[in-house]
Coordinates of C-alpha atoms in Angstrom, one line a residue:
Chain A
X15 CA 0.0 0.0 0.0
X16 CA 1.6 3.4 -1.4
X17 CA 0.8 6.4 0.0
X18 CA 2.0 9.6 -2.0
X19 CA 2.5 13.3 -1.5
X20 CA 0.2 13.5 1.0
X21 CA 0.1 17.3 2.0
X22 CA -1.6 19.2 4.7
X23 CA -1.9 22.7 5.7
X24 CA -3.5 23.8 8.3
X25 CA -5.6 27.5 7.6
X26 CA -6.5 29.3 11.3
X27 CA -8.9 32.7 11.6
X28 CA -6.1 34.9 11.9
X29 CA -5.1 34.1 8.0
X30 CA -1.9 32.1 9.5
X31 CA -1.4 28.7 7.3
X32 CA 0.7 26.1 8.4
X33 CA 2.2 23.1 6.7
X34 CA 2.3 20.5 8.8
X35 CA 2.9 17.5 5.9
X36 CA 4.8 18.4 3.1
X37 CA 4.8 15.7 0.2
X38 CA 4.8 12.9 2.7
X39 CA 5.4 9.5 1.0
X40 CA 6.0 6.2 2.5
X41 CA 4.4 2.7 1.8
X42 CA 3.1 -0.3 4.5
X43 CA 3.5 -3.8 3.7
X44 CA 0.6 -6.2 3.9
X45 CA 0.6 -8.5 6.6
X46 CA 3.5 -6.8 8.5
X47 CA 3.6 -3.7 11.8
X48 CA 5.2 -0.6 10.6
X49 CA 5.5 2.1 12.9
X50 CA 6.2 6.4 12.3
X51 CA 8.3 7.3 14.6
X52 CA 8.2 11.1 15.4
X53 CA 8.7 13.6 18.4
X54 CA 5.6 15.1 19.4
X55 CA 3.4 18.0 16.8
X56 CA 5.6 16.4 14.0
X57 CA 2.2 15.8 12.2
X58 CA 2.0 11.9 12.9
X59 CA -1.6 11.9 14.6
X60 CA -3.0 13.7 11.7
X61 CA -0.8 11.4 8.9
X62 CA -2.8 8.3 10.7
X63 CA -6.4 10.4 10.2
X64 CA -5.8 11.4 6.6
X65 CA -4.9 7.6 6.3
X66 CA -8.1 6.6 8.5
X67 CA -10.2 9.0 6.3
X68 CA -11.1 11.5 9.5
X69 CA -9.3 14.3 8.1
X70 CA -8.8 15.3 5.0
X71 CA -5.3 15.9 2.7
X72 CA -5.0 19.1 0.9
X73 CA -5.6 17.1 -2.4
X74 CA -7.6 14.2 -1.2
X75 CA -6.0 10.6 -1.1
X76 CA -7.9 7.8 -3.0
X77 CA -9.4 5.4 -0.1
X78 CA -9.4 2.2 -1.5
X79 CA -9.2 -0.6 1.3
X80 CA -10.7 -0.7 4.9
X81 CA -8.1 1.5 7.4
X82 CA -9.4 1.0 11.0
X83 CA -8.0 4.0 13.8
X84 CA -7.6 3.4 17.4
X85 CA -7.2 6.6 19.4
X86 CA -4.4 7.5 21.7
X87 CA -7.1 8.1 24.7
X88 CA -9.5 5.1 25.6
X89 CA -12.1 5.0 23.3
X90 CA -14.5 2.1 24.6
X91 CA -18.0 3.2 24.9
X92 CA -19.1 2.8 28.4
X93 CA -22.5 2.6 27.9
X94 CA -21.5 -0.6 26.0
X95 CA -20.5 -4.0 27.3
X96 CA -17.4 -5.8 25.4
X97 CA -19.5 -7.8 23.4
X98 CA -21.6 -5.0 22.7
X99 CA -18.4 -3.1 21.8
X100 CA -17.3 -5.4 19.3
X101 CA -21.0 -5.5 17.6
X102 CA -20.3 -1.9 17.4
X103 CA -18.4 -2.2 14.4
X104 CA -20.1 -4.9 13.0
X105 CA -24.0 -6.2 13.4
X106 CA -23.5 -8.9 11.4
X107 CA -21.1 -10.8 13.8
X108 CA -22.2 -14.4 14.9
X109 CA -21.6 -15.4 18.7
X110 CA -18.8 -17.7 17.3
X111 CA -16.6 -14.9 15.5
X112 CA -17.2 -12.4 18.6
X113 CA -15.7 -15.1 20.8
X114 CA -13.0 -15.8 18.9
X115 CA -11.9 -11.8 19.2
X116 CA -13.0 -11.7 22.5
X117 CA -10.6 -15.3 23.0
X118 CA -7.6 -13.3 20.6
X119 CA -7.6 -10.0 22.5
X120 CA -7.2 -11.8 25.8
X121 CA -10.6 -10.7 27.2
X122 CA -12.5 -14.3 27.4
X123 CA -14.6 -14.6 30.4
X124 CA -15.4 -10.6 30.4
X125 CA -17.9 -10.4 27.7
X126 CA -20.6 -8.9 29.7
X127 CA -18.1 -6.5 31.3
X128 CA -18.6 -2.6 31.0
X129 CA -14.9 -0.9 30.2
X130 CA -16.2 1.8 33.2
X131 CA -13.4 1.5 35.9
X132 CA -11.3 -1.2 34.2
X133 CA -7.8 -0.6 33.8
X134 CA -6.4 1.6 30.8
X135 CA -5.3 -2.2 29.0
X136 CA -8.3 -3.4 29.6
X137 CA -9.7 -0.8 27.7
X138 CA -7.3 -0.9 24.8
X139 CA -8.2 -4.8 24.3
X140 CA -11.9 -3.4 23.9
X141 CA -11.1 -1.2 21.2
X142 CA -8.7 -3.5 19.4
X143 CA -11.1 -6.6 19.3
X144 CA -13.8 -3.7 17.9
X145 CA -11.3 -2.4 15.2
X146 CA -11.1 -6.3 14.6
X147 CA -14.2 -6.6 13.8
X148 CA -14.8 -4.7 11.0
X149 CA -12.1 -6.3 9.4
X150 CA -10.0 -3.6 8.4
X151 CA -6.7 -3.9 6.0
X152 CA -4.8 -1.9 8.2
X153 CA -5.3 -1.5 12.2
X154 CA -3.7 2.5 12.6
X155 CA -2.6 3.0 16.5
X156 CA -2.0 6.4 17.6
X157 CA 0.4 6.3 20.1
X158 CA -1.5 3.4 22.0
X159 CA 0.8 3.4 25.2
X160 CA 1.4 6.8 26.0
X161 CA -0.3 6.5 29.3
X162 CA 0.1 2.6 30.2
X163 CA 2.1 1.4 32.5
X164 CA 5.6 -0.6 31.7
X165 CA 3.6 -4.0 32.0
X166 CA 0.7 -3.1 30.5
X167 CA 2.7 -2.0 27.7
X168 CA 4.7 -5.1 27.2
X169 CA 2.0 -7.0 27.3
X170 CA -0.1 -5.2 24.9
X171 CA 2.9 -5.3 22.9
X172 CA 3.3 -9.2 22.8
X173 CA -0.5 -9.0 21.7
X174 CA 0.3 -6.8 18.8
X175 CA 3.1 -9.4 18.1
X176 CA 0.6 -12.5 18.4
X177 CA -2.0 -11.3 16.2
X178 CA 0.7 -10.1 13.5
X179 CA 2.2 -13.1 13.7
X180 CA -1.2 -15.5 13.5
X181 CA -4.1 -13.6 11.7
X182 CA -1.5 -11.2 9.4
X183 CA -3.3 -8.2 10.9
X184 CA -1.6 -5.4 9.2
X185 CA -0.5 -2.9 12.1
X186 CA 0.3 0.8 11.1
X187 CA 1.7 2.7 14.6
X188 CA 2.5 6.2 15.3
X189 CA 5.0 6.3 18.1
X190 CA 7.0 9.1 19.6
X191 CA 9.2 6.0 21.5
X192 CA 12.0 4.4 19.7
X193 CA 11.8 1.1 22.1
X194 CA 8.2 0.3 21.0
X195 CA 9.5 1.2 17.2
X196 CA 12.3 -0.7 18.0
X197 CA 10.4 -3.9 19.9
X198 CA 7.4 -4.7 17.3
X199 CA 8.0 -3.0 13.8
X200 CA 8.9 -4.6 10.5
X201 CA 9.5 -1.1 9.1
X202 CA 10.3 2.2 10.9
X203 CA 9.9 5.1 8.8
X204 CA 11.0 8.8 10.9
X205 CA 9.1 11.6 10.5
X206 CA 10.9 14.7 11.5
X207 CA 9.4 18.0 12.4
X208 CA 9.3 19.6 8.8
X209 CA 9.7 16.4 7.0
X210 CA 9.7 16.1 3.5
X211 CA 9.4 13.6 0.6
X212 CA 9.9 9.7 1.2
X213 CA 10.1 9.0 4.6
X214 CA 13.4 7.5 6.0
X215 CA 12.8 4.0 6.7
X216 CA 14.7 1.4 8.6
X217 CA 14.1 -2.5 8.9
X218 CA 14.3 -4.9 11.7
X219 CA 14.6 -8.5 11.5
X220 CA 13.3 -10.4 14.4
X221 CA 14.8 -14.0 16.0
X222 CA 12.6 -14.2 18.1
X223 CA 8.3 -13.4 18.5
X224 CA 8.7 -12.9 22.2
X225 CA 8.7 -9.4 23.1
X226 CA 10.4 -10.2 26.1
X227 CA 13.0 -11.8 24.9
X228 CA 13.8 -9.4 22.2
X229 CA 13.7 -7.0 24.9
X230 CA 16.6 -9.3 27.0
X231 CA 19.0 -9.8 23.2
X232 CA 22.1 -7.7 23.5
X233 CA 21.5 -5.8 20.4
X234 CA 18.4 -4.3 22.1
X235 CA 20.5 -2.6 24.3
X236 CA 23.0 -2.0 22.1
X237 CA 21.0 -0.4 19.6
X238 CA 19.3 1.8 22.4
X239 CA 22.1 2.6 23.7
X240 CA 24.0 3.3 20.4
X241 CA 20.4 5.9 19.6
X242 CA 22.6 8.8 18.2
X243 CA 23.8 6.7 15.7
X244 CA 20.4 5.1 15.1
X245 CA 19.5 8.2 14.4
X246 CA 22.6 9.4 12.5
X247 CA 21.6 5.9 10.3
X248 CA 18.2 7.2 9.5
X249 CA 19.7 10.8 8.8
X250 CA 22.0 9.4 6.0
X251 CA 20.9 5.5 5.0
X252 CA 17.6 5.5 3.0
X253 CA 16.9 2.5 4.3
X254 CA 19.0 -0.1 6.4
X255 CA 18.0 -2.7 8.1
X256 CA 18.5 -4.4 11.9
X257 CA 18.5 -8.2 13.4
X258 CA 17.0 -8.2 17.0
Chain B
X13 CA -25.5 6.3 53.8
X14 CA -23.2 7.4 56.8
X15 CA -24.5 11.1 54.9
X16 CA -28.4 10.0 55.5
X17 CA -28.1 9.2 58.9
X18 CA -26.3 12.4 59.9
X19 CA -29.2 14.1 58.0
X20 CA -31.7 12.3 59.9
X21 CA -29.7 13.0 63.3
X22 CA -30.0 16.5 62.0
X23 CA -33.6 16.6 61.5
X24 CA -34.7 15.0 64.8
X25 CA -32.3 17.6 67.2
X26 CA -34.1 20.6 65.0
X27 CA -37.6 18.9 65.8
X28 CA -36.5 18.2 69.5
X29 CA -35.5 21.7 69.8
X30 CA -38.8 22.7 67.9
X31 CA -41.2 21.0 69.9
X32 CA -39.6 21.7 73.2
X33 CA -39.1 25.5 72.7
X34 CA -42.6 25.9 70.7
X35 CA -44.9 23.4 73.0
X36 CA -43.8 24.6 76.4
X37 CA -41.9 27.6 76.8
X38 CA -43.0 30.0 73.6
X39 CA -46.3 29.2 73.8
X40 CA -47.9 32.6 72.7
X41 CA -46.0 33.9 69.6
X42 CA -45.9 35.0 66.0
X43 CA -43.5 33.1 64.4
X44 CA -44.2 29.5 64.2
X45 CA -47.1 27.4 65.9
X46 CA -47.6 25.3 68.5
X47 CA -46.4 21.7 68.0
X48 CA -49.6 20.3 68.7
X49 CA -51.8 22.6 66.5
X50 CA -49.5 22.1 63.5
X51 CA -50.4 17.5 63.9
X52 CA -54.5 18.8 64.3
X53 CA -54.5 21.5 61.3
X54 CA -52.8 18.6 59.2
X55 CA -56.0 16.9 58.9
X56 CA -57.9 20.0 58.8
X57 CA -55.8 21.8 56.2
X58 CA -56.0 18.2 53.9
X59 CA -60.0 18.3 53.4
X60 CA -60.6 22.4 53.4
X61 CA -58.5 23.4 50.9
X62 CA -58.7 19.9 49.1
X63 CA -55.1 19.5 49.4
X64 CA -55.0 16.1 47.4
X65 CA -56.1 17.4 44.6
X66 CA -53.9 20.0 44.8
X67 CA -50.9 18.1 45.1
X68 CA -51.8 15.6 42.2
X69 CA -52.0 18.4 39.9
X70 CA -48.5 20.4 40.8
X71 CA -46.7 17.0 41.0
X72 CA -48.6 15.9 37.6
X73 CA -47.3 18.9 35.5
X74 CA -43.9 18.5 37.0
X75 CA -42.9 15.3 36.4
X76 CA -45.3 14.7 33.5
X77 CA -43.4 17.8 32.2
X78 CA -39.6 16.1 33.1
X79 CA -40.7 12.6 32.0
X80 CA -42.3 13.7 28.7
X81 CA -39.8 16.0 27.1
X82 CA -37.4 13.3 27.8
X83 CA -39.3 10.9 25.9
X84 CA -39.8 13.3 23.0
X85 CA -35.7 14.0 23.2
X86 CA -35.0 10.7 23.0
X87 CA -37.9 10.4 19.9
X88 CA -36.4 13.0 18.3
X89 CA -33.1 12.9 19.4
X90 CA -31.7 11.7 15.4
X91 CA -32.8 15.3 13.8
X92 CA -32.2 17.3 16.6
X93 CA -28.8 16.4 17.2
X94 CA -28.5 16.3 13.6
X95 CA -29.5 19.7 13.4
X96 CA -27.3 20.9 16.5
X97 CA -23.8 19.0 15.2
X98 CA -24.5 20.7 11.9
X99 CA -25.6 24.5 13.1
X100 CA -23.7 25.5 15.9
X101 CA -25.5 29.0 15.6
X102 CA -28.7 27.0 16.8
X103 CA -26.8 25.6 19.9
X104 CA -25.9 29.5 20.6
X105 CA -29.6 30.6 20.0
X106 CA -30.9 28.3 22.6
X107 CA -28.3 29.0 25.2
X108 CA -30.4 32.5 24.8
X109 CA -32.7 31.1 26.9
X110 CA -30.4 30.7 29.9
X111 CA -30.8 34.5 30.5
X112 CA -34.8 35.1 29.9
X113 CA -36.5 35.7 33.4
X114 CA -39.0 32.7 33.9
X115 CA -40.9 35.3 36.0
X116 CA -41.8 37.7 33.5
X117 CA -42.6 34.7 31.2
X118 CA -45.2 33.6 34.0
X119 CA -46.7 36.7 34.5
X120 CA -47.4 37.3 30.8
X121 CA -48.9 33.9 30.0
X122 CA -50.6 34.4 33.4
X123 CA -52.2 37.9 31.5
X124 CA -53.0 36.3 27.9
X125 CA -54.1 32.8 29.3
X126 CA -55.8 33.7 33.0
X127 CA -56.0 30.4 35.3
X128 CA -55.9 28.2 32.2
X129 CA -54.8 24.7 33.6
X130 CA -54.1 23.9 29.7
X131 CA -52.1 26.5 29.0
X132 CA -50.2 26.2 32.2
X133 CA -49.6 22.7 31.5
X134 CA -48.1 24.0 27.9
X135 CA -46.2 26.5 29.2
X136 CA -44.2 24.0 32.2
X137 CA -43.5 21.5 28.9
X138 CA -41.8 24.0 27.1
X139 CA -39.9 25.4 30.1
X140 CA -39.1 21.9 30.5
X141 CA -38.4 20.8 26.9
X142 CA -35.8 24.0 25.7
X143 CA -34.2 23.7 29.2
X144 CA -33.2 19.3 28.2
X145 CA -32.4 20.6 25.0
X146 CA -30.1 23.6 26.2
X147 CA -28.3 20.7 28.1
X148 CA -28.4 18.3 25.3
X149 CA -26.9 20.7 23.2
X150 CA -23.8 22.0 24.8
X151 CA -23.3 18.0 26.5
X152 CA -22.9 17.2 22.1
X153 CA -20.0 20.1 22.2
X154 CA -18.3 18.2 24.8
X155 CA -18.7 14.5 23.7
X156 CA -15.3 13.2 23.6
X157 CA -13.4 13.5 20.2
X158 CA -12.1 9.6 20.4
X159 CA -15.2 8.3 20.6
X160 CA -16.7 10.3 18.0
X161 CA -13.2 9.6 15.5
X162 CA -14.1 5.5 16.6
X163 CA -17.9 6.2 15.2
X164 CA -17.2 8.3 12.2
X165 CA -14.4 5.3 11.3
X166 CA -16.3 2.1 12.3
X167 CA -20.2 2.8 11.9
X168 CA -21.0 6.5 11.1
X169 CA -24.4 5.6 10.8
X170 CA -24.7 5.1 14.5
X171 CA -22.9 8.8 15.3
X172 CA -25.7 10.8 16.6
X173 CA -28.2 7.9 17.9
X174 CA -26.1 5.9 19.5
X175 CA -22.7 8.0 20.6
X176 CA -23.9 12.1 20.7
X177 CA -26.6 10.5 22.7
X178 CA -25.8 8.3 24.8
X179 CA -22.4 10.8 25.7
X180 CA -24.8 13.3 26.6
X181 CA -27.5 10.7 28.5
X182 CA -25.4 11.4 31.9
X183 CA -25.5 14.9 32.2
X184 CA -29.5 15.0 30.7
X185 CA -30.4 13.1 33.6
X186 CA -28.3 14.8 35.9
X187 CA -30.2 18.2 34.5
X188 CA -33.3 16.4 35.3
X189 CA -32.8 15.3 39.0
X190 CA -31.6 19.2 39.4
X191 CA -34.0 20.8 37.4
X192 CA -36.7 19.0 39.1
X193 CA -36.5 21.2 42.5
X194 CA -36.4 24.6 40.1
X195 CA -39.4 23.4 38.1
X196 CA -41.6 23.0 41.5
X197 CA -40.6 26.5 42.2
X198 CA -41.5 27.8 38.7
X199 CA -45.1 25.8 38.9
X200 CA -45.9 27.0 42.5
X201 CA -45.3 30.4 41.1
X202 CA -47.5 30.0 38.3
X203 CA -50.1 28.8 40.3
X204 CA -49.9 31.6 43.3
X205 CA -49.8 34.4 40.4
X206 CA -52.0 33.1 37.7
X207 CA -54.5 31.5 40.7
X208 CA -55.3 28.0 38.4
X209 CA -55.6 25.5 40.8
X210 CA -52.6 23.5 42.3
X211 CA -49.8 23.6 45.4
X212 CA -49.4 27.0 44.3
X213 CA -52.7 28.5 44.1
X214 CA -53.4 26.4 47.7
X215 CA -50.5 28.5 49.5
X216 CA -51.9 31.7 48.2
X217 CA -55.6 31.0 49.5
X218 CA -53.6 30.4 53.1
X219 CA -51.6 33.1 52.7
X220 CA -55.3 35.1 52.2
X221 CA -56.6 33.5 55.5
X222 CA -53.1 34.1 57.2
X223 CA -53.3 30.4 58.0
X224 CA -49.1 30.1 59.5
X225 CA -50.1 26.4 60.2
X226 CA -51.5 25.6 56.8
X227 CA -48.5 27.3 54.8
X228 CA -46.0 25.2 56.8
X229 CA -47.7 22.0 56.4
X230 CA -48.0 22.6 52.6
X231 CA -44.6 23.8 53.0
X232 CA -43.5 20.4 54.7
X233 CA -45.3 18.5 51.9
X234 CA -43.6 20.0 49.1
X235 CA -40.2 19.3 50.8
X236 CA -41.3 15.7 50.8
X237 CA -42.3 15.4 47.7
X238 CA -39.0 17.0 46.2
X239 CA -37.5 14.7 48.2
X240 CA -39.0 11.8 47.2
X241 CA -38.7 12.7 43.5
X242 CA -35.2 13.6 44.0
X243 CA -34.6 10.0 45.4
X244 CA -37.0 8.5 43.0
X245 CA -35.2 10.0 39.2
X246 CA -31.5 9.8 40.7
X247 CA -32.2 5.6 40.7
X248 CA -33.6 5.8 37.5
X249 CA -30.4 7.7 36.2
X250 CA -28.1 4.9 37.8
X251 CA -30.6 2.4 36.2
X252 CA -30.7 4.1 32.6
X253 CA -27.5 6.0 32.5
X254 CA -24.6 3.5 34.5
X255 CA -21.6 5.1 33.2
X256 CA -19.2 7.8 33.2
X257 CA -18.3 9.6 30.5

């Protein structure tokens, strides 16, 4: 899936325009996650909508397969149990499919739960099973973990991972971390502030489909630890690639 | 619960203190009546001025009012919030009404309708109906953007039934468990000015008969019965509207 020049300026009252995407072009690979990695306001929220079809592109981008968004804040309805959740998306679910989300997600044996007062990855499993449901091409998370905690986050991690890896959900993530980048993504592409063009991409080759233990591999924590290089390697390589 | 019982504790020193100061040591004065006169004008005050009646018609307009223009909200809610996510200059217009003073608005339909129970009926509905749709209104404004980006993405066709409405359900009820206690202020008004017959009109005919006992018995019902509605519409809000948005 290509994605080309995509352009967006953003026109306020006082007659001030700002570009925030400047001839943005970068393509996802079916069946793999591929993350943007960007430092906040660099334009990667509204990249994802344009995507998603929520915002619009200064020249609008043809829309030709299913892109499903999931919001950096919880966006489970409350008023809505998780099976009710999922049907949300889609009506036409039969008790069998729903479980078998509701099973993939992690949440069997909560159906009949209401997200109110559940914990924040509780929440996110909600939203994922209903982006599941409709059966999107691509699954587009916007910064999902900004506000979980460490184990939360590894674990919704390893479920990214597992559903990747056994129903070839295509994952698209915008990410302002380079350890999530650097954990779960086939391709990293890194949007700067200002970015123009193809974005700068870098590929990682994984041993191993246990978050966990490509967490413990010494090139984890060599590659973090090495980060201005990293980032010297997507300033000056169009595209190179990692083993983790 | 710990919050009741306090209240109750409350209550029973006041009426201690009440009964003791008013039944044996002020016996003789203006201000409030005798303990024991107030329990034998109860019965009294209940068949002269027809007090049943009374109350069945102030309590009928206000929570036939509340209940009804929530119904025809939620009947109508698909154009209306329609209307409102698409014309913010309507959502302004009704805010408007925030500022109109109910009481002149009584004392003209009071001129143009006299002690019309029709027209008062009319008049409470409205009240009632542009003051849920005021709330409705500015609660769309704040419904939260992810779960209106979630709709608009998964099933736009369920964006103003199912998510503007049910984000805004909360704060509706809330409205009505508050607005309840104004409403029986605006109706008793109506009633005491315009003289058509209700709670209202019954505390002005005491008032005429300077009857202390029977305007704080009436008094003492109408606490009761705000009361009891109070309790009655916050469980149905925990019932019908659970969550937290």
């Amino acid at each position: 899936m290509k994605f080309e020049n995509i352009n967006k300026t953003f026109s306020y009252k006082n007659g001030l325009n700002v570009k925030l995407l400047n001839n943005i072009s970068f393509e996802i690979n079916s069946g793999e996650i591929t993350s943007i990695l960007a430092s906040a306001g660099s334009g990667k929220t509204t990249l994802l909508k344009i995507i998603c079809g929520l915002e619009t592109a200064d020249s609008p981008i043809k829309q030709e397969s299913k892109f499903c968004f999931i919001p950096s804040k919880p966006s489970s309805f409350p008023w809505l149990n998780v099976k009710e959740n999922i049907l949300f998306a889609n009506e036409n679910l039969d008790s069998v499919s729903i479980n078998s989300l509701i099973k993939a997600v992690g949440l069997d044996g909560y159906e009949n739960h209401y997200p109110n007062n559940k914990s924040l990855g509780f929440r996110f499993r909600i939203s994922l099973a209903r982006a599941l449901a409709s059966n999107p091409k691509v699954l587009a998370l916007d910064e999902p973990f900004a506000s979980m905690d460490q184990r939360t986050k590894f674990e919704i991690l390893q479920l990214i991972v597992d559903l990747n890896k056994l129903q070839k959900t295509t994952f698209l993530f915008a990410t302002s971390n380079l350890c999530e980048a650097l954990l779960v993504s086939h391709t990293t592409f890194l949007m700067k502030k200002e970015s123009t063009g193809v974005l700068l991409s870098r590929k990682t080759e994984y041993q191993s489909d246990n978050v966990f233990e490509r967490v413990r591999s010494d090139n984890y924590s060599k590659y973090l630890a090495d980060e201005e290089n990293l980032a010297k390697g997507f300033a000056t390589q169009q595209s190179f690639t990692i083993s983790l | 619960m710990n919050n009741y019982k306090h209240k109750l504790k409350l209550l029973s020193a006041l009426l201690f203190v009440y009964i003791i100061l008013f039944e044996f040591i002020l016996e003789h004065n203006k201000f409030l009546p005798k303990p024991s006169i107030l329990f034998e004008s109860l019965f009294q005050i209940w068949k002269d001025y027809n007090l049943l009646s009374g109350i069945l018609i102030t309590a009928g307009i206000v929570y036939f009012s509340i209940v009804g223009s929530f119904i025809l909200l939620w009947l109508l809610k698909n154009p209306i919030i329609k209307f409102f996510a698409k014309y913010s200059c309507g959502i302004e217009a009704l805010q408007l009404f925030k500022s109109v003073p109910v009481f002149m608005l009584i004392l003209i339909v009071s001129l143009w309708f006299d002690a019309s129970e029709s027209a008062k009926s009319v008049f409470i509905f409205l009240i009632t109906f542009i003051s849920l749709s005021r709330v409705l209104a500015k609660e769309l404004s704040r419904t939260k953007k992810e779960y209106l980006e979630v709709a608009q993405n998964l099933n736009p066709e369920k964006l103003y039934a199912e998510v503007y409405w049910k984000s805004s359900l909360p704060s509706l009820l809330e409205l009505a468990v508050r607005f309840q206690r104004v409403l029986w202020l605006i109706v008793l008004v109506y009633e005491f000015v315009s003289m058509s017959f209700g709670m209202g009109a019954i505390m002005r005919l005491a008032l005429l008969y300077q009857d202390l006992s029977g305007i704080i018995i009436i008094g003492i019902i109408q606490v009761l019965l705000i009361w009891l509605g109070t309790v009655t519409l916050q469980f149905l809000k925990k019932k019908i509207a659970f969550w937290e948005t």
